[in-house]
């Protein structure tokens, strides 16, 4: 195995740890199963940190033209719009975590593969092979089995402890699932847009792109912070009401995840990325046992493992199908005496592009 190959697997391990640590940090900031702070405020602080760091890097590396490059209208308008969508995704992530624990959230997050497949089929008419649909159905069945097992075993989201009626607890869980699915859908859209326009504006340095993202990202989160302040606590007691050291850790975690994920996803191929996200599910569950003494549930763990294996299987199947299509195109062109020119993916196959596109939540 080459050093470069080992390096990619090492990056995947870092990717898994960052994803797992981010979820666990949010879980640790709960008090008796609930966020006592406004759920949008850590994202607002993260936007400020990233924006300041991006501007400082632009000022240090770009010289006198740093401000003109940061405010270049063509790229600024595009990345601002994408940043606003990313902001909504971050808030939905926090809303999801308020209704369920980290392990359940990570498992349901794997539904992005299903959302991607259905979206490509509905919008572009790009279908899946029979084997791919079977594996996607297996992912759905595995996720459903895990959620049902988690509910029946009594490992309900900790927030449900405060609900006096079981019906309210069930409704809260359904609402949390709705938040996750909305988050996943927005993340898929953002992944496609970010991949497209970060390549289109490749002449714009990465740190300037991040700063341009964060302007609308910050504005959207700031507005949503007050929109979520239904009891008026933030208006009455201030922006940082309910904050503790663990809340600051959440803001730092969002910052690290944003920068590192963007960098790592540029270095990892789609197979390692999807495998890494799937393994983060197991990592979160095991960390919750080691750090917070969560009781090990063999049935829930096996259901979770089935989800992870199904995701890995789908990823490998897509890669195999892509290679087969490339081979088919190469053979056809050779038979027609047309020189074969390798491409990153066969014409019309958007799945590889989506799988390898940068995603922040996200």
mmCIF file of C-alpha atoms in Angstrom:
data_model
loop_
_atom_site.group_PDB
_atom_site.id
_atom_site.type_symbol
_atom_site.label_atom_id
_atom_site.label_comp_id
_atom_site.label_asym_id
_atom_site.label_seq_id
_atom_site.Cartn_x
_atom_site.Cartn_y
_atom_site.Cartn_z
ATOM 1 C CA UNK A 1 0.000 0.000 0.000
ATOM 2 C CA UNK A 2 1.497 3.342 -1.067
ATOM 3 C CA UNK A 3 2.219 6.222 1.306
ATOM 4 C CA UNK A 4 -0.301 8.365 -0.579
ATOM 5 C CA UNK A 5 -2.986 5.712 -0.099
ATOM 6 C CA UNK A 6 -2.182 5.483 3.610
ATOM 7 C CA UNK A 7 -2.368 9.269 3.784
ATOM 8 C CA UNK A 8 -5.914 9.252 2.395
ATOM 9 C CA UNK A 9 -7.011 6.673 4.934
ATOM 10 C CA UNK A 10 -5.397 8.812 7.631
ATOM 11 C CA UNK A 11 -7.391 11.820 6.446
ATOM 12 C CA UNK A 12 -10.529 9.693 6.550
ATOM 13 C CA UNK A 13 -9.831 8.850 10.199
ATOM 14 C CA UNK A 14 -9.477 12.575 10.939
ATOM 15 C CA UNK A 15 -12.725 13.186 9.053
ATOM 16 C CA UNK A 16 -14.536 10.547 11.156
ATOM 17 C CA UNK A 17 -13.209 11.985 14.415
ATOM 18 C CA UNK A 18 -14.187 15.549 13.481
ATOM 19 C CA UNK A 19 -17.727 14.515 12.513
ATOM 20 C CA UNK A 20 -18.147 12.434 15.663
ATOM 21 C CA UNK A 21 -16.615 15.083 17.939
ATOM 22 C CA UNK A 22 -18.931 17.762 16.541
ATOM 23 C CA UNK A 23 -22.042 15.718 17.291
ATOM 24 C CA UNK A 24 -20.771 14.767 20.748
ATOM 25 C CA UNK A 25 -19.950 18.400 21.555
ATOM 26 C CA UNK A 26 -23.522 19.429 20.798
ATOM 27 C CA UNK A 27 -24.783 16.525 22.901
ATOM 28 C CA UNK A 28 -22.531 17.571 25.804
ATOM 29 C CA UNK A 29 -23.910 21.127 25.763
ATOM 30 C CA UNK A 30 -27.372 19.888 26.742
ATOM 31 C CA UNK A 31 -28.534 20.276 30.337
ATOM 32 C CA UNK A 32 -30.942 17.527 31.349
ATOM 33 C CA UNK A 33 -31.493 16.800 27.684
ATOM 34 C CA UNK A 34 -32.236 20.338 26.523
ATOM 35 C CA UNK A 35 -30.358 23.292 25.087
ATOM 36 C CA UNK A 36 -30.665 26.147 27.584
ATOM 37 C CA UNK A 37 -29.266 28.620 25.055
ATOM 38 C CA UNK A 38 -30.753 29.868 21.809
ATOM 39 C CA UNK A 39 -29.935 27.175 19.259
ATOM 40 C CA UNK A 40 -28.897 29.662 16.565
ATOM 41 C CA UNK A 41 -26.391 31.630 18.645
ATOM 42 C CA UNK A 42 -23.415 29.194 18.377
ATOM 43 C CA UNK A 43 -23.737 29.282 14.587
ATOM 44 C CA UNK A 44 -23.774 33.105 14.654
ATOM 45 C CA UNK A 45 -20.556 33.135 16.693
ATOM 46 C CA UNK A 46 -18.991 30.582 14.327
ATOM 47 C CA UNK A 47 -19.833 32.829 11.371
ATOM 48 C CA UNK A 48 -18.093 35.772 13.043
ATOM 49 C CA UNK A 49 -14.983 33.682 13.806
ATOM 50 C CA UNK A 50 -14.747 32.283 10.279
ATOM 51 C CA UNK A 51 -15.409 35.686 8.688
ATOM 52 C CA UNK A 52 -12.690 37.374 10.761
ATOM 53 C CA UNK A 53 -10.188 34.584 10.041
ATOM 54 C CA UNK A 54 -11.015 34.726 6.324
ATOM 55 C CA UNK A 55 -10.574 38.509 6.204
ATOM 56 C CA UNK A 56 -7.292 38.303 8.124
ATOM 57 C CA UNK A 57 -5.931 35.686 5.718
ATOM 58 C CA UNK A 58 -7.091 37.775 2.755
ATOM 59 C CA UNK A 59 -5.429 40.896 4.194
ATOM 60 C CA UNK A 60 -2.198 39.005 4.933
ATOM 61 C CA UNK A 61 -1.933 37.079 1.669
ATOM 62 C CA UNK A 62 -3.618 39.263 -0.942
ATOM 63 C CA UNK A 63 -2.087 42.642 -0.124
ATOM 64 C CA UNK A 64 -3.842 45.907 -1.035
ATOM 65 C CA UNK A 65 -6.442 44.170 -3.221
ATOM 66 C CA UNK A 66 -7.884 42.055 -0.388
ATOM 67 C CA UNK A 67 -11.069 44.106 0.078
ATOM 68 C CA UNK A 68 -11.791 44.333 -3.640
ATOM 69 C CA UNK A 69 -11.445 40.559 -3.994
ATOM 70 C CA UNK A 70 -13.678 39.904 -0.979
ATOM 71 C CA UNK A 71 -16.419 42.130 -2.385
ATOM 72 C CA UNK A 72 -16.121 41.023 -6.025
ATOM 73 C CA UNK A 73 -19.806 41.201 -7.031
ATOM 74 C CA UNK A 74 -19.963 38.133 -9.282
ATOM 75 C CA UNK A 75 -18.678 35.606 -6.736
ATOM 76 C CA UNK A 76 -20.045 37.503 -3.723
ATOM 77 C CA UNK A 77 -23.665 37.212 -4.891
ATOM 78 C CA UNK A 78 -23.374 33.488 -5.581
ATOM 79 C CA UNK A 79 -21.634 32.509 -2.347
ATOM 80 C CA UNK A 80 -23.942 34.726 -0.290
ATOM 81 C CA UNK A 81 -26.990 32.839 -1.570
ATOM 82 C CA UNK A 82 -25.375 29.472 -0.882
ATOM 83 C CA UNK A 83 -24.307 30.710 2.552
ATOM 84 C CA UNK A 84 -27.910 31.566 3.431
ATOM 85 C CA UNK A 85 -28.945 27.995 2.567
ATOM 86 C CA UNK A 86 -26.085 26.590 4.622
ATOM 87 C CA UNK A 87 -27.272 28.714 7.563
ATOM 88 C CA UNK A 88 -30.747 27.205 7.413
ATOM 89 C CA UNK A 89 -29.150 23.750 7.358
ATOM 90 C CA UNK A 90 -27.109 24.530 10.488
ATOM 91 C CA UNK A 91 -30.190 25.710 12.374
ATOM 92 C CA UNK A 92 -32.080 22.573 11.332
ATOM 93 C CA UNK A 93 -29.152 20.515 12.632
ATOM 94 C CA UNK A 94 -29.428 22.185 16.038
ATOM 95 C CA UNK A 95 -33.210 21.729 16.002
ATOM 96 C CA UNK A 96 -32.729 18.038 15.224
ATOM 97 C CA UNK A 97 -30.250 17.580 18.057
ATOM 98 C CA UNK A 98 -32.702 19.190 20.474
ATOM 99 C CA UNK A 99 -35.253 16.456 19.700
ATOM 100 C CA UNK A 100 -33.008 13.359 19.636
ATOM 101 C CA UNK A 101 -29.621 12.132 20.724
ATOM 102 C CA UNK A 102 -26.499 12.220 18.595
ATOM 103 C CA UNK A 103 -26.505 8.553 17.593
ATOM 104 C CA UNK A 104 -30.042 8.700 16.190
ATOM 105 C CA UNK A 105 -29.233 11.953 14.381
ATOM 106 C CA UNK A 106 -26.152 10.450 12.736
ATOM 107 C CA UNK A 107 -28.070 7.366 11.604
ATOM 108 C CA UNK A 108 -30.891 9.404 10.063
ATOM 109 C CA UNK A 109 -28.312 11.635 8.403
ATOM 110 C CA UNK A 110 -27.372 8.728 6.138
ATOM 111 C CA UNK A 111 -30.688 9.289 4.346
ATOM 112 C CA UNK A 112 -28.797 11.797 2.188
ATOM 113 C CA UNK A 113 -28.070 8.968 -0.256
ATOM 114 C CA UNK A 114 -31.789 8.301 -0.657
ATOM 115 C CA UNK A 115 -32.618 11.993 -1.029
ATOM 116 C CA UNK A 116 -29.870 12.343 -3.635
ATOM 117 C CA UNK A 117 -31.098 9.356 -5.654
ATOM 118 C CA UNK A 118 -34.732 10.501 -5.622
ATOM 119 C CA UNK A 119 -33.742 14.086 -6.487
ATOM 120 C CA UNK A 120 -31.640 13.011 -9.468
ATOM 121 C CA UNK A 121 -34.439 10.731 -10.670
ATOM 122 C CA UNK A 122 -37.144 13.409 -10.295
ATOM 123 C CA UNK A 123 -35.214 16.379 -11.691
ATOM 124 C CA UNK A 124 -32.777 14.896 -14.201
ATOM 125 C CA UNK A 125 -34.448 11.582 -14.936
ATOM 126 C CA UNK A 126 -31.231 9.844 -13.923
ATOM 127 C CA UNK A 127 -32.257 6.509 -12.497
ATOM 128 C CA UNK A 128 -30.485 3.902 -10.431
ATOM 129 C CA UNK A 129 -29.730 0.340 -11.356
ATOM 130 C CA UNK A 130 -31.873 -2.390 -9.834
ATOM 131 C CA UNK A 131 -29.052 -3.302 -7.451
ATOM 132 C CA UNK A 132 -28.675 0.317 -6.320
ATOM 133 C CA UNK A 133 -32.410 0.637 -5.611
ATOM 134 C CA UNK A 134 -32.280 -2.592 -3.593
ATOM 135 C CA UNK A 135 -29.405 -1.275 -1.476
ATOM 136 C CA UNK A 136 -31.222 2.045 -0.977
ATOM 137 C CA UNK A 137 -34.282 0.112 0.190
ATOM 138 C CA UNK A 138 -32.002 -1.769 2.581
ATOM 139 C CA UNK A 139 -30.775 1.563 3.986
ATOM 140 C CA UNK A 140 -34.383 2.680 4.559
ATOM 141 C CA UNK A 141 -35.261 -0.607 6.267
ATOM 142 C CA UNK A 142 -32.133 -0.509 8.442
ATOM 143 C CA UNK A 143 -32.745 3.087 9.548
ATOM 144 C CA UNK A 144 -36.379 2.304 10.329
ATOM 145 C CA UNK A 145 -35.353 -0.739 12.367
ATOM 146 C CA UNK A 146 -32.855 1.326 14.350
ATOM 147 C CA UNK A 147 -35.324 4.135 15.122
ATOM 148 C CA UNK A 148 -38.012 1.645 16.192
ATOM 149 C CA UNK A 149 -35.545 -0.293 18.329
ATOM 150 C CA UNK A 150 -34.268 2.920 19.916
ATOM 151 C CA UNK A 151 -37.832 3.973 20.728
ATOM 152 C CA UNK A 152 -38.936 0.600 22.088
ATOM 153 C CA UNK A 153 -35.800 0.048 24.169
ATOM 154 C CA UNK A 154 -36.535 3.132 26.219
ATOM 155 C CA UNK A 155 -33.520 5.072 24.898
ATOM 156 C CA UNK A 156 -35.720 8.002 23.991
ATOM 157 C CA UNK A 157 -34.224 11.408 23.275
ATOM 158 C CA UNK A 158 -33.319 12.932 26.584
ATOM 159 C CA UNK A 159 -35.520 15.945 25.825
ATOM 160 C CA UNK A 160 -38.499 13.600 25.981
ATOM 161 C CA UNK A 161 -37.942 13.107 29.717
ATOM 162 C CA UNK A 162 -39.645 16.435 30.278
ATOM 163 C CA UNK A 163 -42.757 15.466 28.377
ATOM 164 C CA UNK A 164 -45.494 14.388 30.751
ATOM 165 C CA UNK A 165 -47.449 12.627 28.023
ATOM 166 C CA UNK A 166 -46.033 9.787 25.864
ATOM 167 C CA UNK A 167 -47.923 11.226 22.899
ATOM 168 C CA UNK A 168 -45.973 14.479 23.209
ATOM 169 C CA UNK A 169 -42.730 12.498 23.245
ATOM 170 C CA UNK A 170 -43.736 10.640 20.074
ATOM 171 C CA UNK A 171 -44.683 13.893 18.330
ATOM 172 C CA UNK A 172 -41.348 15.412 19.356
ATOM 173 C CA UNK A 173 -39.506 12.475 17.820
ATOM 174 C CA UNK A 174 -41.481 12.775 14.560
ATOM 175 C CA UNK A 175 -40.732 16.499 14.503
ATOM 176 C CA UNK A 176 -37.047 15.726 14.981
ATOM 177 C CA UNK A 177 -37.119 13.292 12.061
ATOM 178 C CA UNK A 178 -38.716 16.025 9.952
ATOM 179 C CA UNK A 179 -35.904 18.405 10.917
ATOM 180 C CA UNK A 180 -33.284 15.829 9.924
ATOM 181 C CA UNK A 181 -34.877 15.152 6.538
ATOM 182 C CA UNK A 182 -35.127 18.893 5.848
ATOM 183 C CA UNK A 183 -31.488 19.326 6.886
ATOM 184 C CA UNK A 184 -30.409 16.469 4.608
ATOM 185 C CA UNK A 185 -32.354 17.877 1.638
ATOM 186 C CA UNK A 186 -30.837 21.343 2.054
ATOM 187 C CA UNK A 187 -27.369 19.826 2.478
ATOM 188 C CA UNK A 188 -27.735 17.928 -0.804
ATOM 189 C CA UNK A 189 -28.761 21.109 -2.633
ATOM 190 C CA UNK A 190 -25.924 23.080 -1.036
ATOM 191 C CA UNK A 191 -23.413 20.358 -1.902
ATOM 192 C CA UNK A 192 -24.302 20.547 -5.591
ATOM 193 C CA UNK A 193 -24.251 24.358 -5.657
ATOM 194 C CA UNK A 194 -21.030 24.671 -3.658
ATOM 195 C CA UNK A 195 -19.228 22.116 -5.812
ATOM 196 C CA UNK A 196 -20.354 23.833 -9.007
ATOM 197 C CA UNK A 197 -19.507 27.397 -8.074
ATOM 198 C CA UNK A 198 -16.337 26.753 -6.080
ATOM 199 C CA UNK A 199 -14.991 25.170 -9.261
ATOM 200 C CA UNK A 200 -16.377 27.983 -11.432
ATOM 201 C CA UNK A 201 -14.719 30.614 -9.232
ATOM 202 C CA UNK A 202 -11.561 28.588 -8.676
ATOM 203 C CA UNK A 203 -9.538 31.775 -9.163
ATOM 204 C CA UNK A 204 -11.020 33.083 -5.889
ATOM 205 C CA UNK A 205 -8.873 31.849 -2.960
ATOM 206 C CA UNK A 206 -10.512 29.396 -0.570
ATOM 207 C CA UNK A 207 -10.338 31.723 2.458
ATOM 208 C CA UNK A 208 -12.056 34.511 0.495
ATOM 209 C CA UNK A 209 -14.790 32.096 -0.562
ATOM 210 C CA UNK A 210 -15.305 31.208 3.110
ATOM 211 C CA UNK A 211 -15.553 34.892 4.059
ATOM 212 C CA UNK A 212 -18.100 35.497 1.287
ATOM 213 C CA UNK A 213 -20.149 32.523 2.460
ATOM 214 C CA UNK A 214 -20.273 33.815 6.009
ATOM 215 C CA UNK A 215 -21.761 37.264 5.384
ATOM 216 C CA UNK A 216 -25.207 35.981 4.369
ATOM 217 C CA UNK A 217 -24.687 32.950 6.616
ATOM 218 C CA UNK A 218 -24.311 35.301 9.602
ATOM 219 C CA UNK A 219 -27.260 37.502 8.625
ATOM 220 C CA UNK A 220 -29.574 34.507 8.157
ATOM 221 C CA UNK A 221 -28.586 32.910 11.471
ATOM 222 C CA UNK A 222 -28.931 36.229 13.315
ATOM 223 C CA UNK A 223 -32.475 36.686 12.027
ATOM 224 C CA UNK A 224 -33.348 33.066 12.839
ATOM 225 C CA UNK A 225 -31.909 33.462 16.346
ATOM 226 C CA UNK A 226 -34.518 36.093 17.145
ATOM 227 C CA UNK A 227 -37.209 34.187 15.261
ATOM 228 C CA UNK A 228 -36.566 31.158 17.506
ATOM 229 C CA UNK A 229 -36.625 33.314 20.646
ATOM 230 C CA UNK A 230 -40.320 32.691 21.219
ATOM 231 C CA UNK A 231 -40.177 33.314 24.966
ATOM 232 C CA UNK A 232 -38.192 36.526 24.587
ATOM 233 C CA UNK A 233 -35.286 35.307 26.734
ATOM 234 C CA UNK A 234 -32.588 36.515 24.342
ATOM 235 C CA UNK A 235 -34.279 39.904 23.996
ATOM 236 C CA UNK A 236 -34.614 40.234 27.758
ATOM 237 C CA UNK A 237 -31.342 38.679 28.992
ATOM 238 C CA UNK A 238 -29.018 39.177 26.026
ATOM 239 C CA UNK A 239 -27.496 37.226 23.151
ATOM 240 C CA UNK A 240 -25.371 34.955 25.355
ATOM 241 C CA UNK A 241 -28.136 34.006 27.771
ATOM 242 C CA UNK A 242 -27.722 30.372 28.847
ATOM 243 C CA UNK A 243 -24.174 30.089 27.506
ATOM 244 C CA UNK A 244 -21.573 27.986 29.315
ATOM 245 C CA UNK A 245 -18.117 26.693 28.409
ATOM 246 C CA UNK A 246 -19.762 23.781 26.603
ATOM 247 C CA UNK A 247 -21.705 26.251 24.434
ATOM 248 C CA UNK A 248 -18.469 27.966 23.427
ATOM 249 C CA UNK A 249 -17.158 24.507 22.590
ATOM 250 C CA UNK A 250 -20.123 24.055 20.221
ATOM 251 C CA UNK A 251 -19.250 27.323 18.440
ATOM 252 C CA UNK A 252 -15.598 26.253 18.132
ATOM 253 C CA UNK A 253 -16.732 22.822 16.928
ATOM 254 C CA UNK A 254 -18.821 24.387 14.163
ATOM 255 C CA UNK A 255 -15.767 26.440 13.145
ATOM 256 C CA UNK A 256 -13.385 23.478 13.054
ATOM 257 C CA UNK A 257 -15.910 21.322 11.216
ATOM 258 C CA UNK A 258 -16.505 24.010 8.600
ATOM 259 C CA UNK A 259 -12.850 24.606 7.739
ATOM 260 C CA UNK A 260 -11.586 21.041 8.109
ATOM 261 C CA UNK A 261 -14.502 19.466 6.256
ATOM 262 C CA UNK A 262 -14.023 21.778 3.280
ATOM 263 C CA UNK A 263 -10.310 20.940 3.173
ATOM 264 C CA UNK A 264 -10.651 17.203 3.787
ATOM 265 C CA UNK A 265 -13.407 16.732 1.223
ATOM 266 C CA UNK A 266 -11.102 18.202 -1.410
ATOM 267 C CA UNK A 267 -8.566 15.499 -0.554
ATOM 268 C CA UNK A 268 -10.868 12.475 -0.160
ATOM 269 C CA UNK A 269 -12.614 10.646 -2.968
ATOM 270 C CA UNK A 270 -16.334 9.892 -2.789
ATOM 271 C CA UNK A 271 -15.840 6.340 -1.485
ATOM 272 C CA UNK A 272 -13.703 7.355 1.497
ATOM 273 C CA UNK A 273 -15.976 10.329 2.230
ATOM 274 C CA UNK A 274 -19.145 8.254 2.414
ATOM 275 C CA UNK A 275 -17.421 5.482 4.355
ATOM 276 C CA UNK A 276 -16.103 8.091 6.788
ATOM 277 C CA UNK A 277 -19.546 9.599 7.350
ATOM 278 C CA UNK A 278 -20.985 6.132 7.920
ATOM 279 C CA UNK A 279 -18.264 5.199 10.412
ATOM 280 C CA UNK A 280 -18.965 8.418 12.318
ATOM 281 C CA UNK A 281 -22.316 6.838 13.235
ATOM 282 C CA UNK A 282 -20.551 4.004 15.086
ATOM 283 C CA UNK A 283 -18.049 6.430 16.625
ATOM 284 C CA UNK A 284 -20.804 8.615 18.102
ATOM 285 C CA UNK A 285 -22.585 5.606 19.598
ATOM 286 C CA UNK A 286 -19.407 4.193 21.151
ATOM 287 C CA UNK A 287 -18.336 7.590 22.517
ATOM 288 C CA UNK A 288 -21.749 8.033 24.122
ATOM 289 C CA UNK A 289 -21.180 4.733 25.953
ATOM 290 C CA UNK A 290 -17.636 5.601 27.038
ATOM 291 C CA UNK A 291 -18.221 9.232 28.025
ATOM 292 C CA UNK A 292 -21.772 9.266 29.379
ATOM 293 C CA UNK A 293 -22.333 5.707 30.440
ATOM 294 C CA UNK A 294 -25.084 4.995 27.941
ATOM 295 C CA UNK A 295 -26.210 1.389 28.278
ATOM 296 C CA UNK A 296 -25.044 -0.802 25.415
ATOM 297 C CA UNK A 297 -28.018 -2.156 23.456
ATOM 298 C CA UNK A 298 -26.971 -5.063 21.248
ATOM 299 C CA UNK A 299 -30.104 -4.888 19.073
ATOM 300 C CA UNK A 300 -29.722 -1.133 18.499
ATOM 301 C CA UNK A 301 -26.009 -1.542 17.760
ATOM 302 C CA UNK A 302 -26.672 -4.281 15.211
ATOM 303 C CA UNK A 303 -29.371 -2.150 13.546
ATOM 304 C CA UNK A 304 -26.946 0.759 13.404
ATOM 305 C CA UNK A 305 -24.228 -1.476 11.971
ATOM 306 C CA UNK A 306 -26.670 -2.630 9.281
ATOM 307 C CA UNK A 307 -27.191 1.016 8.276
ATOM 308 C CA UNK A 308 -23.436 1.594 8.082
ATOM 309 C CA UNK A 309 -22.815 -1.557 6.030
ATOM 310 C CA UNK A 310 -25.688 -0.691 3.675
ATOM 311 C CA UNK A 311 -24.242 2.802 3.110
ATOM 312 C CA UNK A 312 -20.778 1.376 2.430
ATOM 313 C CA UNK A 313 -22.286 -1.219 0.066
ATOM 314 C CA UNK A 314 -24.190 1.447 -1.870
ATOM 315 C CA UNK A 315 -21.054 3.583 -2.153
ATOM 316 C CA UNK A 316 -19.026 0.679 -3.520
ATOM 317 C CA UNK A 317 -21.822 -0.354 -5.898
ATOM 318 C CA UNK A 318 -22.023 3.172 -7.330
ATOM 319 C CA UNK A 319 -18.248 3.218 -7.784
ATOM 320 C CA UNK A 320 -18.345 -0.169 -9.530
ATOM 321 C CA UNK A 321 -21.197 0.915 -11.814
ATOM 322 C CA UNK A 322 -19.285 4.094 -12.676
ATOM 323 C CA UNK A 323 -16.176 2.095 -13.580
ATOM 324 C CA UNK A 324 -18.243 -0.262 -15.730
ATOM 325 C CA UNK A 325 -19.766 2.684 -17.596
ATOM 326 C CA UNK A 326 -16.325 4.174 -18.196
ATOM 327 C CA UNK A 327 -15.126 0.836 -19.564
ATOM 328 C CA UNK A 328 -18.188 0.611 -21.804
ATOM 329 C CA UNK A 329 -17.619 4.121 -23.199
ATOM 330 C CA UNK A 330 -13.939 3.315 -23.766
ATOM 331 C CA UNK A 331 -14.739 0.109 -25.672
ATOM 332 C CA UNK A 332 -17.348 1.848 -27.830
ATOM 333 C CA UNK A 333 -14.937 4.641 -28.715
ATOM 334 C CA UNK A 334 -12.149 2.169 -29.504
ATOM 335 C CA UNK A 335 -14.487 0.236 -31.810
ATOM 336 C CA UNK A 336 -15.381 3.498 -33.541
ATOM 337 C CA UNK A 337 -11.673 4.417 -33.867
ATOM 338 C CA UNK A 338 -12.191 7.431 -31.595
ATOM 339 C CA UNK A 339 -9.363 8.145 -29.129
ATOM 340 C CA UNK A 340 -10.508 7.572 -25.563
ATOM 341 C CA UNK A 341 -10.034 10.546 -23.235
ATOM 342 C CA UNK A 342 -10.518 9.711 -19.524
ATOM 343 C CA UNK A 343 -13.085 11.823 -17.705
ATOM 344 C CA UNK A 344 -13.899 12.219 -14.044
ATOM 345 C CA UNK A 345 -17.317 10.630 -14.536
ATOM 346 C CA UNK A 346 -19.389 9.398 -17.472
ATOM 347 C CA UNK A 347 -21.718 11.850 -19.195
ATOM 348 C CA UNK A 348 -24.883 12.508 -17.233
ATOM 349 C CA UNK A 349 -23.653 10.779 -14.067
ATOM 350 C CA UNK A 350 -24.038 13.390 -11.358
ATOM 351 C CA UNK A 351 -23.800 11.032 -8.410
ATOM 352 C CA UNK A 352 -20.006 10.978 -8.297
ATOM 353 C CA UNK A 353 -19.896 14.779 -8.419
ATOM 354 C CA UNK A 354 -22.422 15.042 -5.623
ATOM 355 C CA UNK A 355 -20.682 12.443 -3.478
ATOM 356 C CA UNK A 356 -17.347 14.232 -3.713
ATOM 357 C CA UNK A 357 -18.717 17.762 -3.358
ATOM 358 C CA UNK A 358 -17.926 19.828 -0.257
ATOM 359 C CA UNK A 359 -20.546 19.761 2.469
ATOM 360 C CA UNK A 360 -20.533 21.807 5.734
ATOM 361 C CA UNK A 361 -23.796 19.952 8.026
ATOM 362 C CA UNK A 362 -23.645 19.963 8.448
#
